[in-house]
Short mmCIF file of C-alpha atoms in Angstrom, two decimals:
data_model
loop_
_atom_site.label_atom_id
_atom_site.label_comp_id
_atom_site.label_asym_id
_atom_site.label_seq_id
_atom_site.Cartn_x
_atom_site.Cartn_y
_atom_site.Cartn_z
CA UNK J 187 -14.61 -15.14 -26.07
CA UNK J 188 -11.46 -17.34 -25.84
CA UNK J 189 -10.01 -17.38 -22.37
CA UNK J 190 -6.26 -17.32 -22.23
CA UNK J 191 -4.78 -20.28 -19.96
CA UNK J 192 -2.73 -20.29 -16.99
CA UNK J 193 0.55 -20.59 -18.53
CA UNK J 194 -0.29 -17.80 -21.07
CA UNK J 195 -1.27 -15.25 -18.52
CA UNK J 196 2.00 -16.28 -16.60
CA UNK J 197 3.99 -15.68 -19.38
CA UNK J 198 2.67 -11.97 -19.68
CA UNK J 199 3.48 -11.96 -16.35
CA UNK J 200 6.94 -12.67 -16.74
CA UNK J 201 7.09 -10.62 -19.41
CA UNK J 202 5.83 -7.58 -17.28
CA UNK J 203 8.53 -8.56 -14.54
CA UNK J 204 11.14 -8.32 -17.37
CA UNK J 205 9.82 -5.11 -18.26
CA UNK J 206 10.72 -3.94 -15.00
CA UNK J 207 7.41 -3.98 -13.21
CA UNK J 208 8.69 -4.77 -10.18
CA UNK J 209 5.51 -4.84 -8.12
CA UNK J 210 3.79 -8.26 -8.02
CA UNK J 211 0.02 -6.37 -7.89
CA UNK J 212 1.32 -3.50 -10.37
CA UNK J 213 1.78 -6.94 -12.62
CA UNK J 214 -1.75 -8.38 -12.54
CA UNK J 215 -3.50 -4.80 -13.30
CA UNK J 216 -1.32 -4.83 -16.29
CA UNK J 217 -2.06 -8.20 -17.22
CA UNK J 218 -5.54 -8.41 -17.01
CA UNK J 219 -5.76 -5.29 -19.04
CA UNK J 220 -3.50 -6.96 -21.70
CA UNK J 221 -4.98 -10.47 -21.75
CA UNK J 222 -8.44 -8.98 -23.01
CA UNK J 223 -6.89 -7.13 -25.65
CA UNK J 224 -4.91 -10.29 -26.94
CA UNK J 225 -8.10 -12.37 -26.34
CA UNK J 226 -10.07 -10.09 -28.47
CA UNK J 227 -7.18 -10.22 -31.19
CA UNK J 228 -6.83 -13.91 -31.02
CA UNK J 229 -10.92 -13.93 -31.60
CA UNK J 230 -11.56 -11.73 -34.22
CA UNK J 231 -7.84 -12.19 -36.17
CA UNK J 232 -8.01 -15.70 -35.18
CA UNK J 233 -4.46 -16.33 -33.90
CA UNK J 234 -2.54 -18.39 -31.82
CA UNK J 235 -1.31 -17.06 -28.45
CA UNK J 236 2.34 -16.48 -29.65
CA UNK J 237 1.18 -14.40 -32.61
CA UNK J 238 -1.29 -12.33 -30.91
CA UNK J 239 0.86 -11.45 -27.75
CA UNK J 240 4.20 -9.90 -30.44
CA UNK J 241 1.74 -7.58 -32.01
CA UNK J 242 0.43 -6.60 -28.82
CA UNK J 243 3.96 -6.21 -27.65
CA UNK J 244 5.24 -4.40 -30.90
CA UNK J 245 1.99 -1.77 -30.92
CA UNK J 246 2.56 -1.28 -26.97
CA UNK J 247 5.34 -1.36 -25.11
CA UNK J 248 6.18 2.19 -25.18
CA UNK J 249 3.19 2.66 -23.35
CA UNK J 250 3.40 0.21 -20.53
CA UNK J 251 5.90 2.59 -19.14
CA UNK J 252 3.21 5.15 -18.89
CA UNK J 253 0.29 2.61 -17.86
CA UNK J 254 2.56 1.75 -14.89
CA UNK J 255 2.40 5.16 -13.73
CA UNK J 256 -1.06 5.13 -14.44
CA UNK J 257 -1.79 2.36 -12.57
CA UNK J 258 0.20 3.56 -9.62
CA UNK J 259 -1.91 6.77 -9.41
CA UNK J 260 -4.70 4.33 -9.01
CA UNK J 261 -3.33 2.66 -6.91
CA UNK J 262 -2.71 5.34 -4.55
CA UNK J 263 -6.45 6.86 -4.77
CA UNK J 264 -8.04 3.58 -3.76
CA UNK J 265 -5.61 3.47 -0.76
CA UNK J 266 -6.79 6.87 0.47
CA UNK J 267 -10.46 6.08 0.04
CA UNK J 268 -10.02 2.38 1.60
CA UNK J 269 -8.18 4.31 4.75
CA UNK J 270 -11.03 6.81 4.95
CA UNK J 271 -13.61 4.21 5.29
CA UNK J 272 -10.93 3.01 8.07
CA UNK J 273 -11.03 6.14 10.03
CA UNK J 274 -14.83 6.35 10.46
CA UNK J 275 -15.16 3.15 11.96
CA UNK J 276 -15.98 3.19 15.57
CA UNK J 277 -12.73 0.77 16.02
CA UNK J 278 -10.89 3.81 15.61
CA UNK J 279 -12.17 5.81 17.71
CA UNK J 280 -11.93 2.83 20.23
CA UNK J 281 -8.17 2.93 19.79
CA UNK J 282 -7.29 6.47 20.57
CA UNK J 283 -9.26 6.71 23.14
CA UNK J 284 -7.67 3.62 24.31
CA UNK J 285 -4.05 5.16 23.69
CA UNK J 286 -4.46 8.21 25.37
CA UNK J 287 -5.43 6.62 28.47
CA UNK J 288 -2.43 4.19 28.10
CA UNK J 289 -0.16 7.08 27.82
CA UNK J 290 -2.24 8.90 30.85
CA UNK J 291 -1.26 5.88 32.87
CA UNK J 292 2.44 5.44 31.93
CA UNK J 293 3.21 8.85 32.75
CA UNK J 294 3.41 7.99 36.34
CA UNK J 295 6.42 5.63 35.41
CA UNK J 296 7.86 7.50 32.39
CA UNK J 297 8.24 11.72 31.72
CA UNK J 298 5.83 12.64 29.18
CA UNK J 299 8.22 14.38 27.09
CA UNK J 300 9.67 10.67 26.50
CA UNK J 301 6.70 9.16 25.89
CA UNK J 302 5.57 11.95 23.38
CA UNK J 303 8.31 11.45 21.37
CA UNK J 304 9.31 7.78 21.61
CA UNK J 305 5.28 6.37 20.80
CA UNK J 306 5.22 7.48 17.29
CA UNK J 307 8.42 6.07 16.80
CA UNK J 308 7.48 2.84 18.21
CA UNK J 309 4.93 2.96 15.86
CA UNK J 310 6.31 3.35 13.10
CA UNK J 311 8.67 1.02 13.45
CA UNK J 312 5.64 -1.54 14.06
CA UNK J 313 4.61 -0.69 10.62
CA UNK J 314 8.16 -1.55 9.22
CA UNK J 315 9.03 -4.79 10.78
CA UNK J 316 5.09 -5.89 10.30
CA UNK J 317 5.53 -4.48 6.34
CA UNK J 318 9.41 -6.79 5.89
CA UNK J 319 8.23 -10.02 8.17
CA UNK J 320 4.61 -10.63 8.26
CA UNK J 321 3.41 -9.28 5.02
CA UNK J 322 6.17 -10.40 2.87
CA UNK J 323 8.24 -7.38 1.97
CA UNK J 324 11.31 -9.15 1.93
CA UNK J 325 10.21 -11.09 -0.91
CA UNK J 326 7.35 -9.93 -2.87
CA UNK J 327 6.82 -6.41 -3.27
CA UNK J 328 3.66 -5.16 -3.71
CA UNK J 329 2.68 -1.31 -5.00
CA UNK J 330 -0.49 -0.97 -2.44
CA UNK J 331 1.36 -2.01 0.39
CA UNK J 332 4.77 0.40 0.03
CA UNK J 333 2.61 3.18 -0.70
CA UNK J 334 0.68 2.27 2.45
CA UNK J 335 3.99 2.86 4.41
CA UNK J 336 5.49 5.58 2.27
CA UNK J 337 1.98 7.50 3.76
CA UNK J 338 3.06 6.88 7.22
CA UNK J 339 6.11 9.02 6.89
CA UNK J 340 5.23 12.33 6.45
CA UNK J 341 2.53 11.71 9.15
CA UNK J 342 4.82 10.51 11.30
CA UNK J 343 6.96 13.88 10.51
CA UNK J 344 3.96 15.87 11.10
CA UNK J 345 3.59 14.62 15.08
CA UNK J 346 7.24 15.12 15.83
CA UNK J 347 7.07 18.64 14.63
CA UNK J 348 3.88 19.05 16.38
CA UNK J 349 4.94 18.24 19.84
CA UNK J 350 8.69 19.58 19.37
CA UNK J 351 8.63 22.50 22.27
CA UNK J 352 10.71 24.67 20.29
CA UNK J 353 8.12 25.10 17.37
CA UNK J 354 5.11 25.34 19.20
CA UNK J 355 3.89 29.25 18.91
CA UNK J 356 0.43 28.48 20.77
CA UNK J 357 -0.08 27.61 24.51
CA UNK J 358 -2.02 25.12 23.94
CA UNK J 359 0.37 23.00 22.15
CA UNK J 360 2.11 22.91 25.19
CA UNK J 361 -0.27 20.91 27.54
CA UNK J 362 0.60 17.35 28.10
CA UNK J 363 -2.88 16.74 27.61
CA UNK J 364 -3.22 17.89 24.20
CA UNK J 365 0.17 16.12 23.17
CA UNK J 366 -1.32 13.05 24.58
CA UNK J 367 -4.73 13.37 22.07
CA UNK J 368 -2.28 14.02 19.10
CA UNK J 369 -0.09 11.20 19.86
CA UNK J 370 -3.12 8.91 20.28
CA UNK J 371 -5.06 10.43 16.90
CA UNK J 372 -1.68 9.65 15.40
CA UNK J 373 -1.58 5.64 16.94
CA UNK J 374 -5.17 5.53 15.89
CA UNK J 375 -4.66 6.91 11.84
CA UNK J 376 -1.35 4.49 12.06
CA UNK J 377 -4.24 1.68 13.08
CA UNK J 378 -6.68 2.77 9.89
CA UNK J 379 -3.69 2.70 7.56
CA UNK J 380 -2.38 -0.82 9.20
CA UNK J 381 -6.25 -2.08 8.54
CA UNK J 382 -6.27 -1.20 5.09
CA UNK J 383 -3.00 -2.86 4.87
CA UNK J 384 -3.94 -6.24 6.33
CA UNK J 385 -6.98 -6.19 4.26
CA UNK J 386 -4.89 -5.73 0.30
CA UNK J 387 -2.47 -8.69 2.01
CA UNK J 388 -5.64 -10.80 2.60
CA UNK J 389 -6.59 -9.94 -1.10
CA UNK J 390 -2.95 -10.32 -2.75
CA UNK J 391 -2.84 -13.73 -1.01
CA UNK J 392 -5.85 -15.16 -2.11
CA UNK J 393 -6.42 -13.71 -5.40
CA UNK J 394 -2.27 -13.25 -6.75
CA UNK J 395 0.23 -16.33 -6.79
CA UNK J 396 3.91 -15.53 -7.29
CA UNK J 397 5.27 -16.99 -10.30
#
């Protein structure tokens, strides 16, 4: 089957970007489902690039809108099972166990309430400034990765409300001890997702160029 070349495919690319798809990985999932439908048309109707990619673009681009949302559902589903493999690896594990006795320890210098409440923040805001300056954010956007940190939110939500004395209804919740494990569970689920997220950047670097 006729391959398209590298200017073609760019071009779909750029016409993608036009299109609105904003996200650079969004963009090659589209494409490479669109150059193997023009390939097959330029094989079988035996026509030229140009030709080939206008009746592709006249019979479909009402529905790119709904393939991008398509795609993003995707997306999102291979995120979750990529961070589940995460989470049962013994690194984990390592890591909260690891945070919990860091936070034992600095609660001789600092109250626990302040640690309980400043370490997810920390955190997150690792995530952030790792997300703008080391994997690009500021200039490519990719789909995998802003979903990645979209996740963190909620969880990060969930811990405050957690160790917030004025919602707790259990005794329990109230040992520093048990704030400490759900602070480090919450460090060590921040470490899956920040994995998983170092391991699509490794993959949109060497398999995506920007154009």
């Amino acid at each position: 089957m006729k391959r398209l070349t590298q200017k073609e495919t760019e071009h779909i690319l750029s016409y993608l970007k036009d299109l609105g798809v904003l996200y650079v990985d969004l963009r090659f999932e589209m494409m490479d489902h669109i150059a193997t439908d023009i390939e097959l048309r330029m094989e079988r109707q035996q026509l030229p690039f140009p030709k080939a990619f206008e009746i592709y673009k006249a019979g479909h681009e009402k529905s790119l809108k709904q393939w991008k949302r398509s795609f993003n559902g995707i997306i999102l589903k291979r995120i979750r099972r990529n961070v589940g493999k995460q989470l049962r690896k013994p690194i984990i594990l390592i890591i909260c166990l690891l945070s919990f006795i860091v936070l034992k320890g600095l609660s001789v210098f600092i109250a626990s309430e302040k640690l309980v409440e400043v370490t997810p923040m920390l955190t997150l805001l690792v995530v952030f400034l790792s997300y703008i300056f080391y994997y690009g954010g500021r200039t490519q956007r990719y789909a995998a990765l802003e979903k990645i940190v979209l996740l963190k939110i909620p969880l990060f939500w969930g811990v405050l409300l957690f160790i917030n004395p004025r919602v707790q209804v259990l005794e329990i919740l109230s040992n520093t001890n048990v704030k400490y494990a759900v602070v480090a569970a919450f460090v060590g689920l921040f470490a899956a997702f920040l994995i998983t997220t170092h391991q699509y950047y490794k993959h949109f670097k060497s398999h995506y160029k920007t154009i």
